[in-house]
Coordinates of C-alpha atoms in Angstrom, one line a residue:
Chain A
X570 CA 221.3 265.7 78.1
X571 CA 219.9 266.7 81.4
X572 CA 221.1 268.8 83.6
X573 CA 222.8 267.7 86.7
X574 CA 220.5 269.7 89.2
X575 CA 216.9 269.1 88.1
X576 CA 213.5 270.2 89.6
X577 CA 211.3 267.7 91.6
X578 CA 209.1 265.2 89.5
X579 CA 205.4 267.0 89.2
X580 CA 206.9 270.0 90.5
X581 CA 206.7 268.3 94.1
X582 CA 208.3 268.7 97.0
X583 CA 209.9 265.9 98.1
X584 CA 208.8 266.4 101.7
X585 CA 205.4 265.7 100.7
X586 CA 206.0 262.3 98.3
X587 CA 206.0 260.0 101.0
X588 CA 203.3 261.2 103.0
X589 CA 201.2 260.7 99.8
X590 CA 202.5 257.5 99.5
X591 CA 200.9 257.1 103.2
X592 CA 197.6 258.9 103.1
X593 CA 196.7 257.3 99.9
X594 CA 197.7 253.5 101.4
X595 CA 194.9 254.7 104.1
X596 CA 192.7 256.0 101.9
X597 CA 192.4 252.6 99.5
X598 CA 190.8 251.1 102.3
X599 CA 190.0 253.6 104.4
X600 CA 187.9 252.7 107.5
X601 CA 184.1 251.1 106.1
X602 CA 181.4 250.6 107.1
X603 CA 181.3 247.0 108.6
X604 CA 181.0 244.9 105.7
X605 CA 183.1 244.0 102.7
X606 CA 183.8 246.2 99.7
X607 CA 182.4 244.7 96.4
X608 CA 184.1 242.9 94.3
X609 CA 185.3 244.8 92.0
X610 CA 187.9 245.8 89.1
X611 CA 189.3 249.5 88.0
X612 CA 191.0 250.5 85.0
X613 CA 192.4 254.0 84.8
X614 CA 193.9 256.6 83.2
X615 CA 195.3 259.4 84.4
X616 CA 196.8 262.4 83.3
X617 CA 197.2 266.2 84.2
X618 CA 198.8 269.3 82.4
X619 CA 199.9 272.5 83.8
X620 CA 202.7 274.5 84.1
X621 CA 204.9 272.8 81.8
X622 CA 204.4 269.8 83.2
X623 CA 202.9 266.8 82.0
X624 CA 201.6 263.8 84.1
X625 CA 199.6 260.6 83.0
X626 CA 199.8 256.5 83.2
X627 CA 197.8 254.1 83.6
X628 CA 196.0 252.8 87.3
X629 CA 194.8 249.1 88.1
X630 CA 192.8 248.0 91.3
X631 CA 191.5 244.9 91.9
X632 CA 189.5 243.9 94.4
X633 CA 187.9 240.2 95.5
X634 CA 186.8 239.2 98.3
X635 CA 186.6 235.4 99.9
X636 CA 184.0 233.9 102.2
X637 CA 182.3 237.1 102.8
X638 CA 184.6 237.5 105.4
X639 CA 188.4 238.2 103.5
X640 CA 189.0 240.5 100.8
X641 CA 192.0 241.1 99.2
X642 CA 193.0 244.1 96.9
X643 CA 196.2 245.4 94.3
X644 CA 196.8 248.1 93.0
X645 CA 199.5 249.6 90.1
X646 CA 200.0 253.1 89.6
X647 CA 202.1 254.8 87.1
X648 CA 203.5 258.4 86.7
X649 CA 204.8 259.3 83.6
X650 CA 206.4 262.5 83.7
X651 CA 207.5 264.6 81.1
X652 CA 208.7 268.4 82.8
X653 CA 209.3 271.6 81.8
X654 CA 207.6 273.8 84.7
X655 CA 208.9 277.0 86.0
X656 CA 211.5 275.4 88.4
X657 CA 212.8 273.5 85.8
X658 CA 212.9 275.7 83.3
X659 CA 214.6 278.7 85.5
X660 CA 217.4 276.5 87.5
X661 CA 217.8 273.0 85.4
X662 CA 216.5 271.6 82.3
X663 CA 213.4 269.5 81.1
X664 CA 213.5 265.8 81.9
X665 CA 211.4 262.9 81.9
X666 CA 210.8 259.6 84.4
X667 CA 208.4 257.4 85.7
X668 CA 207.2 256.7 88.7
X669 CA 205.5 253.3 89.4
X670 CA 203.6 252.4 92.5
X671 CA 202.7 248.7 93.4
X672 CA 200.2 248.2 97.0
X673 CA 198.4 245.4 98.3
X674 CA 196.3 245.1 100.8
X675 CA 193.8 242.7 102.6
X676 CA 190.7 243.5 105.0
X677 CA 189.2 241.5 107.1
X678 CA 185.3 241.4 108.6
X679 CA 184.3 239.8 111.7
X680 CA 180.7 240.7 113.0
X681 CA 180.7 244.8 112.9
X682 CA 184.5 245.0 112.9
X683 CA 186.2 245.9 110.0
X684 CA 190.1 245.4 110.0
X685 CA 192.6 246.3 107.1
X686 CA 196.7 245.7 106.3
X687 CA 198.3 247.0 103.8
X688 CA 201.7 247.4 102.2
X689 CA 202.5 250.4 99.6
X690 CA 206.1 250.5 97.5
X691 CA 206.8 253.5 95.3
X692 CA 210.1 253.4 93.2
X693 CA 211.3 256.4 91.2
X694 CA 215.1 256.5 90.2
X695 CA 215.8 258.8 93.1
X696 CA 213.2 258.2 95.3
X697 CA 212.3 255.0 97.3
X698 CA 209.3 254.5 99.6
X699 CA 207.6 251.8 101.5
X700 CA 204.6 251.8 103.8
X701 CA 203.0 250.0 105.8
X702 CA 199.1 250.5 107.1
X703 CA 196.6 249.0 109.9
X704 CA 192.8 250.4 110.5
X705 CA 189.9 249.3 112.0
X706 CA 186.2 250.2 112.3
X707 CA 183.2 249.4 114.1
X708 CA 179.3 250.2 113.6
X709 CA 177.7 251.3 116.8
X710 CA 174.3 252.6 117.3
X711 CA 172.0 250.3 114.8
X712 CA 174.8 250.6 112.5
X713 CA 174.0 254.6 112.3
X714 CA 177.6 255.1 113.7
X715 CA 181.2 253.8 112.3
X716 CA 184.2 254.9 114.1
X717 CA 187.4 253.9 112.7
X718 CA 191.0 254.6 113.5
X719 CA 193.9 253.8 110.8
X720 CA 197.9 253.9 111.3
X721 CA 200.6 254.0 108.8
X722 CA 204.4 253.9 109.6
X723 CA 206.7 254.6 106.6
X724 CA 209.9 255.0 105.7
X725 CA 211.5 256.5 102.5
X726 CA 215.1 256.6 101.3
X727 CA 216.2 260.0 99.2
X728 CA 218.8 259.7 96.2
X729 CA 220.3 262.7 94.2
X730 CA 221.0 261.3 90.4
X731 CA 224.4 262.4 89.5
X732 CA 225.6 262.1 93.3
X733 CA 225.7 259.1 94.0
X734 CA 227.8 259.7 97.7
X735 CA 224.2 261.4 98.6
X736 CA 221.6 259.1 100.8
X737 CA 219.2 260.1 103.1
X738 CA 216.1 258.9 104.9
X739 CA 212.6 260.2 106.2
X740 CA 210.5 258.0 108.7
X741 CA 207.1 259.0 108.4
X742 CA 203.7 258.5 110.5
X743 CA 200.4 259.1 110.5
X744 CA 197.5 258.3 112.7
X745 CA 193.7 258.9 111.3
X746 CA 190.2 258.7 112.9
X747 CA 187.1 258.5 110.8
X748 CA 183.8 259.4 112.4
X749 CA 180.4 258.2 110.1
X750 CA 177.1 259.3 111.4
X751 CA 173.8 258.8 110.0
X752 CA 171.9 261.8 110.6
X753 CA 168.5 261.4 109.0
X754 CA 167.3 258.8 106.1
X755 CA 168.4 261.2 104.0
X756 CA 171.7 263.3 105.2
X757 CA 174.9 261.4 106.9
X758 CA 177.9 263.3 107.9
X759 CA 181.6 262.0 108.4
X760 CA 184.3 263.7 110.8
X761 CA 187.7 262.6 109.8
X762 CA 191.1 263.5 111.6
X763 CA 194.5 263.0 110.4
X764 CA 198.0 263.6 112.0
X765 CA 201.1 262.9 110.4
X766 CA 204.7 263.5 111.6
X767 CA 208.1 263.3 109.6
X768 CA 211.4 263.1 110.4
X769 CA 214.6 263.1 108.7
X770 CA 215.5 264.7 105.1
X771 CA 212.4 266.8 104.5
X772 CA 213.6 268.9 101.4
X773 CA 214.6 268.6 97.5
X774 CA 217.8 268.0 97.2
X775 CA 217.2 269.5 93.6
X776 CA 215.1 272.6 94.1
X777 CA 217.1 276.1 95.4
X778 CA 216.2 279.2 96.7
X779 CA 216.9 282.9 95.2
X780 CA 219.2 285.6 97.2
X781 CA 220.2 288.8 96.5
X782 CA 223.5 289.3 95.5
X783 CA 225.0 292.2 93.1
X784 CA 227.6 290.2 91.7
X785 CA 225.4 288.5 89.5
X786 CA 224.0 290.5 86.4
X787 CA 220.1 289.3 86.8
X788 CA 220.6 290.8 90.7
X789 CA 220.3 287.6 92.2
X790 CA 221.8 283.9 93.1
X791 CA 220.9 280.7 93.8
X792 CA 221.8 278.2 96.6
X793 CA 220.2 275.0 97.7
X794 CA 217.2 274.9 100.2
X795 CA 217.2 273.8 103.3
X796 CA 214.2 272.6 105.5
X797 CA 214.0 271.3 109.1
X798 CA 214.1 267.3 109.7
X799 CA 211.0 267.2 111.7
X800 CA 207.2 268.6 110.6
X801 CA 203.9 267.6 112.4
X802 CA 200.7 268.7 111.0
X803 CA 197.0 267.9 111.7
X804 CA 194.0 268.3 109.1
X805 CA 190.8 268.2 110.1
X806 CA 187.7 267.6 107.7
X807 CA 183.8 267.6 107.8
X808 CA 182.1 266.0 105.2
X809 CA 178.2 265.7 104.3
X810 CA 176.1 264.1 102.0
X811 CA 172.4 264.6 101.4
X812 CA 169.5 262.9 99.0
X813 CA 167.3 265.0 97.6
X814 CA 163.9 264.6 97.3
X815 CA 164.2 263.7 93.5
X816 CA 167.3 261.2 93.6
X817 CA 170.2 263.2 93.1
X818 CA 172.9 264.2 96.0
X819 CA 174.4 267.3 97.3
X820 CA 178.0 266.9 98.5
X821 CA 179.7 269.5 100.9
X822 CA 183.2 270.0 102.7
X823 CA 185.7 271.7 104.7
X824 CA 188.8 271.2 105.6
X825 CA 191.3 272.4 108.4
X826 CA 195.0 272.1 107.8
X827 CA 198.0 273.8 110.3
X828 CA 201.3 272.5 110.6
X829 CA 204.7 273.0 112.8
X830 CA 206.2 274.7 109.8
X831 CA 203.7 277.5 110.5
X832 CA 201.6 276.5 107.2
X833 CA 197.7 276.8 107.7
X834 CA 195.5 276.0 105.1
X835 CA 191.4 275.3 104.4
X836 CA 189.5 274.5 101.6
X837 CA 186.1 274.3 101.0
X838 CA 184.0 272.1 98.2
X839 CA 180.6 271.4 97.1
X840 CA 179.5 268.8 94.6
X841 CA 176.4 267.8 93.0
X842 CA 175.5 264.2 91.4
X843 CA 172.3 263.1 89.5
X844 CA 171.7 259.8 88.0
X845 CA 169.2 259.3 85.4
X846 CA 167.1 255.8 84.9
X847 CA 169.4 254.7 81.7
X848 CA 172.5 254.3 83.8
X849 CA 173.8 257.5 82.9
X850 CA 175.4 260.0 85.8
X851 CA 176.2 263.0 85.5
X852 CA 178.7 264.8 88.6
X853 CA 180.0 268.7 89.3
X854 CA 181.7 270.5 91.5
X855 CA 183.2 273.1 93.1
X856 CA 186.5 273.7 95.4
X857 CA 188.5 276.1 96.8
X858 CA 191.5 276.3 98.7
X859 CA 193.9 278.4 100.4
X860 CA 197.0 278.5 102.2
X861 CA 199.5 280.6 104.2
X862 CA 203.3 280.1 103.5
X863 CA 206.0 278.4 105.8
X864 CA 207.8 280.5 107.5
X865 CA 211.1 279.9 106.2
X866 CA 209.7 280.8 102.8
X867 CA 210.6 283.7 100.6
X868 CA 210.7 284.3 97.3
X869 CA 213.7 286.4 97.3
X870 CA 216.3 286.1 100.5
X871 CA 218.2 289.5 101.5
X872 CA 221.4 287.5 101.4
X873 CA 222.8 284.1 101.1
X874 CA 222.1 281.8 104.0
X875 CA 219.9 284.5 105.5
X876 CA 218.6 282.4 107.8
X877 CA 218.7 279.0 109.2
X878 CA 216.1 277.4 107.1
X879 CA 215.8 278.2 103.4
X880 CA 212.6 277.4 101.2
X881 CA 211.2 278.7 97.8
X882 CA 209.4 275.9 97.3
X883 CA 205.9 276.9 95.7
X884 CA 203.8 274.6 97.5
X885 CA 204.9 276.1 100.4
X886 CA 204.1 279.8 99.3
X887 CA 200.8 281.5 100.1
X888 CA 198.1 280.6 97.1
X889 CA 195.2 279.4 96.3
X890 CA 193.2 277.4 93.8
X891 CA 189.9 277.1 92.2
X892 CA 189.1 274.2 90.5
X893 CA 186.0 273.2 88.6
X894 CA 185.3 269.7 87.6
X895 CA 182.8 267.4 86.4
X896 CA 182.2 264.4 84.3
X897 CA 179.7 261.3 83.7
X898 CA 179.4 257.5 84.4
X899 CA 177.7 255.2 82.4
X900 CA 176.7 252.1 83.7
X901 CA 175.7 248.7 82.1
X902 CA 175.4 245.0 81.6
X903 CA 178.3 243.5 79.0
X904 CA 176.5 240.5 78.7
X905 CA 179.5 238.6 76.5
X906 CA 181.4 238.6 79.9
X907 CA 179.2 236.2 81.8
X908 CA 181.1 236.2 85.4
X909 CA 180.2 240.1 84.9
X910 CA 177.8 241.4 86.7
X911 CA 177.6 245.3 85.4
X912 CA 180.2 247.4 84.0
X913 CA 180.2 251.4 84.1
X914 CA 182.4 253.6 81.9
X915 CA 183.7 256.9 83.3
X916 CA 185.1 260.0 82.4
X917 CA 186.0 263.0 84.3
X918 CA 187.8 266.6 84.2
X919 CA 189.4 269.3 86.4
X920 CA 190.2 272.3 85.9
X921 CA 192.5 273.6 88.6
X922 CA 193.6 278.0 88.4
X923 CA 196.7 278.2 90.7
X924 CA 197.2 281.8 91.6
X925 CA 200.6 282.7 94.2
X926 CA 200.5 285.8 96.3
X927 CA 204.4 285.3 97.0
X928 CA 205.9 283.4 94.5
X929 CA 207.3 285.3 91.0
X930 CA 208.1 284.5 88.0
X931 CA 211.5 285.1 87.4
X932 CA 211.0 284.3 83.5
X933 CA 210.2 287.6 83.2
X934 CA 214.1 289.6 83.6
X935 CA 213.1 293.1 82.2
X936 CA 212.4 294.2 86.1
X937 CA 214.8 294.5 89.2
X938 CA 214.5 291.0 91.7
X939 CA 211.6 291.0 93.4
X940 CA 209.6 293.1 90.9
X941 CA 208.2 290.5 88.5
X942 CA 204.7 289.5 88.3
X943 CA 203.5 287.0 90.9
X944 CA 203.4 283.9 89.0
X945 CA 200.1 281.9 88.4
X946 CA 198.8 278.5 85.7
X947 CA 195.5 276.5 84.8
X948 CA 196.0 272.9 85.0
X949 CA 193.8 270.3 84.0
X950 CA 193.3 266.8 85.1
X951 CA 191.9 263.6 83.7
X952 CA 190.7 260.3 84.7
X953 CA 188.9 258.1 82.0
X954 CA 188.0 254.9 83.9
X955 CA 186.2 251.4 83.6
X956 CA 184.5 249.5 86.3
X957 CA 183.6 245.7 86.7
X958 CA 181.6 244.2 89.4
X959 CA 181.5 240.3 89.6
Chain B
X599 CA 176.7 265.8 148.5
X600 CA 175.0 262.6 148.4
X601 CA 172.3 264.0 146.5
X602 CA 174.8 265.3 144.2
X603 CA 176.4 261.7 143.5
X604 CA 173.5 259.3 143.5
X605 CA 172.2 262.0 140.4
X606 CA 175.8 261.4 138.6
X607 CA 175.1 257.4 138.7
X608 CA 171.4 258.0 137.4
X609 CA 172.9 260.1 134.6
X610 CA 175.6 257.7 133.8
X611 CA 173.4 254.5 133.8
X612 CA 171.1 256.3 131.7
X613 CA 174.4 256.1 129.2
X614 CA 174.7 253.0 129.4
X615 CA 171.0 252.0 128.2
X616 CA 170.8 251.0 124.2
X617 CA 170.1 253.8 121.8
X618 CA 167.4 253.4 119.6
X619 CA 168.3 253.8 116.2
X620 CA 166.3 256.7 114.7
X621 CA 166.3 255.9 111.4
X622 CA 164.7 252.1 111.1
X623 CA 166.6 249.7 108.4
X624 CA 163.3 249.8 106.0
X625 CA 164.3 254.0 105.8
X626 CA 167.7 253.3 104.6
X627 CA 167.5 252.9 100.7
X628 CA 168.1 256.3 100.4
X629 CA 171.4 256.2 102.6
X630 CA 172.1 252.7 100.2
X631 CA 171.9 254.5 97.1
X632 CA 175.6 254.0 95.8
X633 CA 175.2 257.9 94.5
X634 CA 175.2 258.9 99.1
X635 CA 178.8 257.6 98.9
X636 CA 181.8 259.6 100.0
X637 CA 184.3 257.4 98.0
X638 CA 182.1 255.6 94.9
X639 CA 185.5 255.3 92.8
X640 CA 188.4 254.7 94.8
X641 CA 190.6 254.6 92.1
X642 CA 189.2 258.1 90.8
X643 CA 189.7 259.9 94.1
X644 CA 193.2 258.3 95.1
X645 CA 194.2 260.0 92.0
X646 CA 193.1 263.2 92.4
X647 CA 194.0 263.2 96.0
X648 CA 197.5 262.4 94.9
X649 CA 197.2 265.4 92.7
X650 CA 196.0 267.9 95.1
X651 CA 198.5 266.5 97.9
X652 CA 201.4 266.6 95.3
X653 CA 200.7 270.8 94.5
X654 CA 199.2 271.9 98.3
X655 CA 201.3 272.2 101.7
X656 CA 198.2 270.6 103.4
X657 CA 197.9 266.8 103.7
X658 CA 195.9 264.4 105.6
X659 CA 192.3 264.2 106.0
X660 CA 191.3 263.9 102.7
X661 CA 188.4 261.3 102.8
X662 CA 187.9 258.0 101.4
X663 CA 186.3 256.5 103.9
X664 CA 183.2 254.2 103.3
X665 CA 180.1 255.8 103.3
X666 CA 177.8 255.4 106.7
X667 CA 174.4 254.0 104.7
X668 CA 174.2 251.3 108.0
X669 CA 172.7 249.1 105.5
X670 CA 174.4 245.7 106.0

């Protein structure tokens, strides 16, 4: 049996669950370049594994398009979750759920404008979400230029299991502007801005934070978090890609990040791909990120209620990650499907090294609060996919 | 003063004239190569934005968006 008070699902924080929900409904279509995507079908699955915590399901998007001027696109998504990470294991029990995701979208093409709708639903147990999304692009400049802008309202309603008195909401937005540029035959860069405010119920109403108090034998107690109802952040990203000389690409990026909670945050990544003439191709990379806490994080609070807002969330801590990763595509002609035009088989891998600068790990109780070791985990992440085109 | 203004309107209606683009459509099957794209499996990197979003304070701005080859 579970307890009552668990831990987030993935170790998340709710306050960042729907705006995933949101950037990822812009990000499946994105702004493009002023013609259709392919037609084309995905079949993924997922999984990652760190910290106690284990993540995977399956991922389905379909895409066709109609009159070279409509295309239409689905998409399922399944979590699976099966948890046992340091939240859950030091203030509730393990647990399991599943999280299932269901979007659909259409896009639309007339002369060098591209135009997109598109509806996300995320149901978990506890956790509702809907979204909606608009963007549209246009080529400028000999088509050397697409500027896009994409907008997504949301709205997500907040359960506690075990309460069921307990309801809140969050009403989310974000607004996005995408910036292509050709620079040479060879090298093309894209600026991309995003904003995004919330308001409403912004924290877990699982997770807690940790006090002092000398009542209790460890040296410390627990009581429930509590975040402002209103966050506005921007990110801004630079992204390039260049062709080398011998048909391979170079990938680079960096990213801003600074929000109202007093978070800032950058990461940095470079990749490298390189086909080869049997259809195989091989990808690595590189990234690195690093953030500052929120300011109404701590680790361990002098007292109870020692302030107005309370957070020991660890994604709002100060950390940062490496992560290496890499994989290989295969592509090919499965000629016993004959409406298929090529096929390509992919599998990938991260590897992710979380290390927090002010987050503990209270597991270890041989040392006063506030003296245990900084916590840190490797994760690793998986996505084995196939690709049709027809 | 006059001077001043009438070299504003030959700046700006030098803005308005069409822009050559600099790199021709025949120089473009490099930019056309599917490996030049930013998002070449949008099923792949939705995922693994979802993870990075779901473990990192910072959010937005994570790419996706169609690659600028200028090839159609």
């Amino acid at each position: 049996m579970h307890a009552v008070l668990r831990a987030d699902p993935e170790a998340v924080v709710a306050v960042t669950r729907s705006a995933i929900f949101i950037a990822l409904c812009l990000t499946v279509y994105g702004v493009q370049a002023a013609v259709l995507p392919e037609d084309r079908a995905d079949f993924l699955y997922h999984g990652y594994d760190g910290d106690g915590l284990e993540v995977n399901g399956p991922s389905i998007l379909v895409r066709k398009s109609m009159k070279d001027k409509v295309s239409v696109w689905a998409n399922y998504y399944v979590d699976m979750i099966s948890s046992a990470s340091i939240d859950v294991v030091t203030t509730a029990s393990e647990y399991s759920e599943e999280r299932q995701q269901t979007s659909v979208g259409v896009d639309y093409l007339h002369g060098k404008t591209f135009m997109g709708l598109s509806w996300t639903n995320s149901e978990e147990d506890d956790y509702t979400a809907d979204t909606v999304a608009f963007g549209i692009s246009q080529d400028f400049f000999g088509d050397l230029t697409t500027l896009g802008i994409s907008y997504a309202v949301g709205r997500d309603e907040v359960r506690r299991n075990g309460d069921t008195l307990f309801e809140e909401h969050t009403d989310r937005q974000n607004f996005r502007v995408d910036l292509t540029q050709v620079i040479t035959k060879n090298f093309v860069l894209n600026l991309n801005y995003e904003g995004v405010t919330d308001e409403g119920f912004l924290n877990n109403p699982y997770r807690q934070v940790r006090y002092l108090d000398t009542n209790e034998a460890r040296g410390y107690a627990y009581q429930s978090e509590l975040y402002p109802r209103t966050r506005t952040s921007s990110a801004f990203a630079v992204r390039g890609l260049y062709y080398l000389p011998y048909r391979a690409a170079i990938k680079g990026e960096a990213r801003t990040f600074s929000d109202s909670w007093g978070i800032s945050a950058y990461n940095v990544e470079v990749g490298y791909t390189h086909p080869f003439d049997n259809g195989l191709t091989l990808e690595a990379k590189y990234r690195y990120y690093d953030q500052s806490a929120a300011d109404f994080y701590s680790d361990l609070f002098p007292f109870q209620s020692a302030q107005n807002f309370l957070a020991r969330d660890k994604e709002l801590s100060s950390f940062t990650t490496h992560t290496v990763g890499g994989g290989a595509s295969y592509e090919f002609k499965p000629t016993w499907i004959p409406f298929i035009e090529k096929a390509e088989v992919s599998l990938f891998g991260d590897f992710i090294a979380f290390r927090y600068d002010d987050f503990r790990d209270v597991r270890v109780t041989d040392v006063a609060p506030g003296e245990e070791p900084m916590f840190e985990f490797d994760g690793w992440v998986v996505r084995a996919f196939i690709s049709f085109w027809y | 003063m006059k001077r001043l203004f009438a070299l504003c309107l030959i700046v700006l209606a030098g803005g308005c004239s069409s822009i050559e683009p600099w790199v021709s459509p025949f120089e473009r099957n490099h930019l056309a190569d599917p490996i030049m794209s930013f998002n070449k499996a949008p099923v792949s990197s939705s995922y693994l934005h979802h993870v990075y979003q779901a473990r990192e304070g910072a959010r937005g701005a994570e790419g996706g968006s169609g690659g600028g080859c200028g090839c159609n």
